[in-house]
mmCIF file with all atom_site columns, C-alpha atoms in Angstrom:
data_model
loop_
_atom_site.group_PDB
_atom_site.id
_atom_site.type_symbol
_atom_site.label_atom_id
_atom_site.label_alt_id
_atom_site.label_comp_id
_atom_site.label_asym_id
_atom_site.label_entity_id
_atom_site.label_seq_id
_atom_site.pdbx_PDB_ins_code
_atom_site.Cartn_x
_atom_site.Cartn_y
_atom_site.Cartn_z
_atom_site.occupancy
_atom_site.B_iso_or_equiv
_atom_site.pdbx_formal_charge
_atom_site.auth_seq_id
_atom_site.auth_comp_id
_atom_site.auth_asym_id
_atom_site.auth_atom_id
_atom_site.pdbx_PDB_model_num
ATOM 1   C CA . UNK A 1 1   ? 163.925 190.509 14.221 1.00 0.00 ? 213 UNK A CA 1
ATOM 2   C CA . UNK A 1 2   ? 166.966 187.703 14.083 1.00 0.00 ? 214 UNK A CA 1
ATOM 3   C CA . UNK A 1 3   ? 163.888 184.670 14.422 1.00 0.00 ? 215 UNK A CA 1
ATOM 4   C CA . UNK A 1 4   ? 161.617 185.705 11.424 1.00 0.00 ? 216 UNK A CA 1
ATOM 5   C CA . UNK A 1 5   ? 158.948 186.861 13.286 1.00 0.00 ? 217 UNK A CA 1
ATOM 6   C CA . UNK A 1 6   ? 156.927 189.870 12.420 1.00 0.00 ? 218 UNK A CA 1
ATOM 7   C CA . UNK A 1 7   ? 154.961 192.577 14.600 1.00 0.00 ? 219 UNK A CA 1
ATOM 8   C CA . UNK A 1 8   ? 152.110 194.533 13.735 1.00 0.00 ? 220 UNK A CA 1
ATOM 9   C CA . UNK A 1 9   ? 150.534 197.502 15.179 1.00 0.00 ? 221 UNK A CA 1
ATOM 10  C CA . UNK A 1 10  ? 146.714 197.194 15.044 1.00 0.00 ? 222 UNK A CA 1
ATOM 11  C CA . UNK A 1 11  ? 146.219 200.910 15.689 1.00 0.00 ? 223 UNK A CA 1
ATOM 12  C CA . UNK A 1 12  ? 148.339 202.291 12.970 1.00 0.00 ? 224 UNK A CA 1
ATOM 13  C CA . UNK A 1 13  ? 148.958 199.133 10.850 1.00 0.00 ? 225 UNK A CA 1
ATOM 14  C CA . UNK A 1 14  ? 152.633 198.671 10.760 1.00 0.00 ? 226 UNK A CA 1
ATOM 15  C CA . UNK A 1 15  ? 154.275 195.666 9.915  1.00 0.00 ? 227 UNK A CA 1
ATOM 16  C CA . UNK A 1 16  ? 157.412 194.941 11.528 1.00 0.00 ? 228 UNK A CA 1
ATOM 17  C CA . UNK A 1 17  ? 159.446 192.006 9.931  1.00 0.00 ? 229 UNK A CA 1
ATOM 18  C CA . UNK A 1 18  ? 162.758 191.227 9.742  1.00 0.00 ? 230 UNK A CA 1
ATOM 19  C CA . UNK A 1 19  ? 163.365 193.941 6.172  1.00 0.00 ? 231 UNK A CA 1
ATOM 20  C CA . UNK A 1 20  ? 165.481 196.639 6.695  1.00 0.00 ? 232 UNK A CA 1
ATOM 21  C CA . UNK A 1 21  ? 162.525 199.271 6.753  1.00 0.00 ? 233 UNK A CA 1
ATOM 22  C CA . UNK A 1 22  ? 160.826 197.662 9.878  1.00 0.00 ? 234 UNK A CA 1
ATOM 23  C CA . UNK A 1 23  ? 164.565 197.440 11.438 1.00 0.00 ? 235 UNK A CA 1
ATOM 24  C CA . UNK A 1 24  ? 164.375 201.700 10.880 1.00 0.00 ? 236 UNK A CA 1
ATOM 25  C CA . UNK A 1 25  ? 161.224 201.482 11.874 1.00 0.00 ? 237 UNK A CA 1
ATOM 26  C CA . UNK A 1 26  ? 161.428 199.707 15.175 1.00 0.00 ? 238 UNK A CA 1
ATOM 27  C CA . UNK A 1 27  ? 164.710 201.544 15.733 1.00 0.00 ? 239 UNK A CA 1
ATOM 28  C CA . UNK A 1 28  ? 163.087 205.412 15.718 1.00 0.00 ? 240 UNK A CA 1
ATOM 29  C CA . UNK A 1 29  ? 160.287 203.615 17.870 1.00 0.00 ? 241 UNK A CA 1
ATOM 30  C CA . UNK A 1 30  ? 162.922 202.601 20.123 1.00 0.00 ? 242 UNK A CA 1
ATOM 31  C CA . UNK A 1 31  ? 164.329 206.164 20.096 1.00 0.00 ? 243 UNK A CA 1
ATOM 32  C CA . UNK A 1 32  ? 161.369 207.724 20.427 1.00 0.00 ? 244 UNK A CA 1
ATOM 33  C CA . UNK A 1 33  ? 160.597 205.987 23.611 1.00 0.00 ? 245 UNK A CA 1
ATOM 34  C CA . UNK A 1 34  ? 163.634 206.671 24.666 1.00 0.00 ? 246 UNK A CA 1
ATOM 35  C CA . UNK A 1 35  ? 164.018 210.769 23.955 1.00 0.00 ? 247 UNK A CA 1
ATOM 36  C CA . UNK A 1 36  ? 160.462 210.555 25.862 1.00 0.00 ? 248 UNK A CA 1
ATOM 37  C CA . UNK A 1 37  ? 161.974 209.264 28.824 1.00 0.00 ? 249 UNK A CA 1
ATOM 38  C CA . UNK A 1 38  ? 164.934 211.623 28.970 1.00 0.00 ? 250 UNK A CA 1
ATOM 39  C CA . UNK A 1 39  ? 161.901 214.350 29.050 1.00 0.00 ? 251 UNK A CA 1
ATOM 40  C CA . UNK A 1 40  ? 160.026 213.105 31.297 1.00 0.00 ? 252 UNK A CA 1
ATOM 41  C CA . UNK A 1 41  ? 163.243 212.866 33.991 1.00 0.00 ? 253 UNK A CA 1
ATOM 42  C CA . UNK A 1 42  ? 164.244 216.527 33.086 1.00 0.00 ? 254 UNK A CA 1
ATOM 43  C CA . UNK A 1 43  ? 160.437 217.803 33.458 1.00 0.00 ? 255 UNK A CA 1
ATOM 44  C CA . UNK A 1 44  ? 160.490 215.942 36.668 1.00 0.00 ? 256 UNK A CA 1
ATOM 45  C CA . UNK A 1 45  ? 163.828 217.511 37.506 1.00 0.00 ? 257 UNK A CA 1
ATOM 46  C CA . UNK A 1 46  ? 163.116 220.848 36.456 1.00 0.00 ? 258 UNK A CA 1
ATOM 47  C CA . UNK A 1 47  ? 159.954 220.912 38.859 1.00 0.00 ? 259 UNK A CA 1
ATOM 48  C CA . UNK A 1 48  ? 161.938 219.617 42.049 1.00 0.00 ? 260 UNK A CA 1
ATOM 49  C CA . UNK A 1 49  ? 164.189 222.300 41.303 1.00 0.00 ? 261 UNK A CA 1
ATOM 50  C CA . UNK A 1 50  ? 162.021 224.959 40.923 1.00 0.00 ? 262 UNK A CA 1
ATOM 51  C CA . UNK A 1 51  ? 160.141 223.737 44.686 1.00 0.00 ? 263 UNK A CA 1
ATOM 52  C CA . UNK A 1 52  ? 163.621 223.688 45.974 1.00 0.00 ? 264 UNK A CA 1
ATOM 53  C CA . UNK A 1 53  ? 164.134 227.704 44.418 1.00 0.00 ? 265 UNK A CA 1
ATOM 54  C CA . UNK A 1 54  ? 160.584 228.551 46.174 1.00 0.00 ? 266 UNK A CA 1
ATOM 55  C CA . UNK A 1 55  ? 161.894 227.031 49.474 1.00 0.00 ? 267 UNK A CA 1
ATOM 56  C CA . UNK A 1 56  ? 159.375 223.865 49.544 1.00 0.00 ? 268 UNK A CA 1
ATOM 57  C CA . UNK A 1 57  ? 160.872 221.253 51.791 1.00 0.00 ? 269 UNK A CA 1
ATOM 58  C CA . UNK A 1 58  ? 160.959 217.964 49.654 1.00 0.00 ? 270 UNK A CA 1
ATOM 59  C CA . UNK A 1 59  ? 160.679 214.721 51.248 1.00 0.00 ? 271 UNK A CA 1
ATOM 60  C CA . UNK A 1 60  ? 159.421 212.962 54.357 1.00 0.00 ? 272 UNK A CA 1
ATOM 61  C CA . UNK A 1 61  ? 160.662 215.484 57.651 1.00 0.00 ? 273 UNK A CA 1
ATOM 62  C CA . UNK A 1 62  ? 163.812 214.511 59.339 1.00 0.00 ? 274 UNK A CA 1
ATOM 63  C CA . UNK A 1 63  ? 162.410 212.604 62.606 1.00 0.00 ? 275 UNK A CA 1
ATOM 64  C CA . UNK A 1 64  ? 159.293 212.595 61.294 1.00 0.00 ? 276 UNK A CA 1
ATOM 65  C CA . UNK A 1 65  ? 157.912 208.542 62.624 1.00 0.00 ? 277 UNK A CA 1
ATOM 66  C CA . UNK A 1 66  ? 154.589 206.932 61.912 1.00 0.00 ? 278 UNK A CA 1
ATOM 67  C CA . UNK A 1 67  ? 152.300 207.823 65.410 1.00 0.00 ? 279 UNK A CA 1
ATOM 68  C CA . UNK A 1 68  ? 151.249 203.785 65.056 1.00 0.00 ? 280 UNK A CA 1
ATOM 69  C CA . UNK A 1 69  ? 153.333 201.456 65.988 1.00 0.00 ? 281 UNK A CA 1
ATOM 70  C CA . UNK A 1 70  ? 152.831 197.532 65.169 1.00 0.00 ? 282 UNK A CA 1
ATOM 71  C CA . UNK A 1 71  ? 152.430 197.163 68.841 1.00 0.00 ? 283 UNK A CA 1
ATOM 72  C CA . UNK A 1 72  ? 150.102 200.337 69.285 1.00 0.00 ? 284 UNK A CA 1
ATOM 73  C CA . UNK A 1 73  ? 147.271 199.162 71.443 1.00 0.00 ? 285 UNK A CA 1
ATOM 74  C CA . UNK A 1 74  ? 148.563 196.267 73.191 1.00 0.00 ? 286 UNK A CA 1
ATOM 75  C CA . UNK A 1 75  ? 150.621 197.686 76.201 1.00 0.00 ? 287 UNK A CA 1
ATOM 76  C CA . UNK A 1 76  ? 147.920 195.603 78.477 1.00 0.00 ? 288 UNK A CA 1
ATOM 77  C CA . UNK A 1 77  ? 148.840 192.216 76.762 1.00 0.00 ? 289 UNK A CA 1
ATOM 78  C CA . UNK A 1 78  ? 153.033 193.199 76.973 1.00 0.00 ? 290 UNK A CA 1
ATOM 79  C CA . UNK A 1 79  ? 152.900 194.404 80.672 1.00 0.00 ? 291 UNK A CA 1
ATOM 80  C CA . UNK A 1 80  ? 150.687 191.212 81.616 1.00 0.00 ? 292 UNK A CA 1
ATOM 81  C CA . UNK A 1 81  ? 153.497 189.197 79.556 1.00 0.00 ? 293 UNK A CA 1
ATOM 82  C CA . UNK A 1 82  ? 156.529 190.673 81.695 1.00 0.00 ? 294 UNK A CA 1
ATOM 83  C CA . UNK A 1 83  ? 154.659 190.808 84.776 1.00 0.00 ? 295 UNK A CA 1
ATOM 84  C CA . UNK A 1 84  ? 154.739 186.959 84.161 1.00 0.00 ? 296 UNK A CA 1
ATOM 85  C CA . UNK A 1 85  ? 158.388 186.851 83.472 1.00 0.00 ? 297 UNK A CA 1
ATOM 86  C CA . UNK A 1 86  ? 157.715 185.936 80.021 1.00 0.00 ? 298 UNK A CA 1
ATOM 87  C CA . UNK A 1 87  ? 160.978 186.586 77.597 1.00 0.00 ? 299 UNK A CA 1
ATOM 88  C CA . UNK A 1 88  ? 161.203 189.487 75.018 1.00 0.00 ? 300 UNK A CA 1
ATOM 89  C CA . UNK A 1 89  ? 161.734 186.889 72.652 1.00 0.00 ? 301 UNK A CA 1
ATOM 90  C CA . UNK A 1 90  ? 158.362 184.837 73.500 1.00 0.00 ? 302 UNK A CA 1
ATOM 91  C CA . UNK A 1 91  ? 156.422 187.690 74.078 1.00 0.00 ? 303 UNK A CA 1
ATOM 92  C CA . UNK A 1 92  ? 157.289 189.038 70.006 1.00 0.00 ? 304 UNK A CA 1
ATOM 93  C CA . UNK A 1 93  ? 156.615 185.024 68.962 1.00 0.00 ? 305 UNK A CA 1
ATOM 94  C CA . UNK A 1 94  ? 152.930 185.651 70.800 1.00 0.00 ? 306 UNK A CA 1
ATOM 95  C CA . UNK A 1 95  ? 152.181 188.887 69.147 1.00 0.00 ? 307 UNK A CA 1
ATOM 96  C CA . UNK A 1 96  ? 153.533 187.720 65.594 1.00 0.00 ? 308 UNK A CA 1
ATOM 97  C CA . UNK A 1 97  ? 156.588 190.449 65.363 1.00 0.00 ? 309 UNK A CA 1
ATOM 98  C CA . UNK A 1 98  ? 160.322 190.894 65.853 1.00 0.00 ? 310 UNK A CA 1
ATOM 99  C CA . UNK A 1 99  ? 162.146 190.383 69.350 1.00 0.00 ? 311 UNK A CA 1
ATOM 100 C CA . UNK A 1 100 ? 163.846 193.749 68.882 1.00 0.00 ? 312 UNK A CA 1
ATOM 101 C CA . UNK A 1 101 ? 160.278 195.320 67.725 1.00 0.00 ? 313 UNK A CA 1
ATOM 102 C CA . UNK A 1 102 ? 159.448 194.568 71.675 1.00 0.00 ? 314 UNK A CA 1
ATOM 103 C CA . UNK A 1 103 ? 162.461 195.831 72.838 1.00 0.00 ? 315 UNK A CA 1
ATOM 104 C CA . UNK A 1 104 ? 162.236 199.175 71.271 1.00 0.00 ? 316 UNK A CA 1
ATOM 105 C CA . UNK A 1 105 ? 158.586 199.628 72.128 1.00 0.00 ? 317 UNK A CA 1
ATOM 106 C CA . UNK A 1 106 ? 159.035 198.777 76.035 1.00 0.00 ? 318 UNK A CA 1
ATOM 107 C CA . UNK A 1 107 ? 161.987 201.386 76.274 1.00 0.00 ? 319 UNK A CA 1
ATOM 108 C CA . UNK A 1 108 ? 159.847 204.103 74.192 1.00 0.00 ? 320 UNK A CA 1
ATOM 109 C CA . UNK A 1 109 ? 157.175 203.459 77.064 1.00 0.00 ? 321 UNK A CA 1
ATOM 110 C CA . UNK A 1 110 ? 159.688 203.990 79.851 1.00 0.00 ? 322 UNK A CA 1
ATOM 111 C CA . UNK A 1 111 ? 158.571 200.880 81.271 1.00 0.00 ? 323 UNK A CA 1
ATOM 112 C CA . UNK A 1 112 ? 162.327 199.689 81.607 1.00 0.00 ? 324 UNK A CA 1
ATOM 113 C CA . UNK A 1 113 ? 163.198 201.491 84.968 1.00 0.00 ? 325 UNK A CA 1
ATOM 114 C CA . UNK A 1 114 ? 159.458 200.061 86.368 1.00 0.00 ? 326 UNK A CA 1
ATOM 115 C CA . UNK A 1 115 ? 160.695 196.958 85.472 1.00 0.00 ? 327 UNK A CA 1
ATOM 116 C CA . UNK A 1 116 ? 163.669 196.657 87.035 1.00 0.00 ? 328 UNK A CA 1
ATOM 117 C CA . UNK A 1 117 ? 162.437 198.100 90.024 1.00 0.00 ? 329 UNK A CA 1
ATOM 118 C CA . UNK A 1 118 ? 160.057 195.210 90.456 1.00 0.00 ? 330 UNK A CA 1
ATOM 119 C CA . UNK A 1 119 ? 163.025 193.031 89.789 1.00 0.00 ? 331 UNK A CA 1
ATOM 120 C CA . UNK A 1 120 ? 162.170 192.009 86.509 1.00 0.00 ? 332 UNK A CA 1
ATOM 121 C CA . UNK A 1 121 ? 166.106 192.145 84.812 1.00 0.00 ? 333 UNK A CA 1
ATOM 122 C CA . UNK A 1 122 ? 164.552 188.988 81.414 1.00 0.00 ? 334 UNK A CA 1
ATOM 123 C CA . UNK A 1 123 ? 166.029 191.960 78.833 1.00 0.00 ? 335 UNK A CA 1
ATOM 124 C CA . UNK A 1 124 ? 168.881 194.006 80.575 1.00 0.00 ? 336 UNK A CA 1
#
């Protein structure tokens, strides 16, 4: 309230100004909000604890991966790509995604021993 400049609360008519009742005022507001907060983490707290007691398993499961991919669906288009010797790094430019996103997704499909058995070596 240093610039003169006063608040008021439509709902339950307040006037906040720069007096030394609205600086109490805004100061238990400010507490308020804050002693609400402080609740709201223990409540939160409180609860995890009491899953954890039960034996709930919080979180996402260790390991646990999304079953699609960003590449799901297009093993035709990336085994037509190498087939034509086309680069890791071209082939992630084509499909709009990182070069190493095409790396890890051709070794999760095994296709890295096919691929050097044809004599394809663009990523070893």
């Amino acid at each position: 309230m240093n610039r003169d400049i006063q608040v008021w609360t439509i709902k339950d008519n307040y006037r906040l100004g720069s007096d030394i009742n609205s600086k109490v005022l805004a100061f238990a507001f400010g507490l308020s909000a804050e002693i609400e907060r402080n609740l709201i983490s223990q409540r939160t707290k409180e609860a995890l604890a009491r899953k954890r007691a039960e034996g709930v398993v919080l979180g996402r499961p260790k390991g646990s991966k999304s079953k699609i991919k960003k590449l799901t669906g297009k093993d035709a288009e990336i085994k037509e790509l190498l087939s034509k010797k086309v680069s890791k790094s071209a082939i992630a430019r084509i499909l709009g995604v990182h070069r190493l996103t095409v790396t890890g997704f051709i070794k999760e499909n095994g296709w890295v021993f096919s691929l050097l058995l044809s004599g394809f070596t663009g990523f070893v």
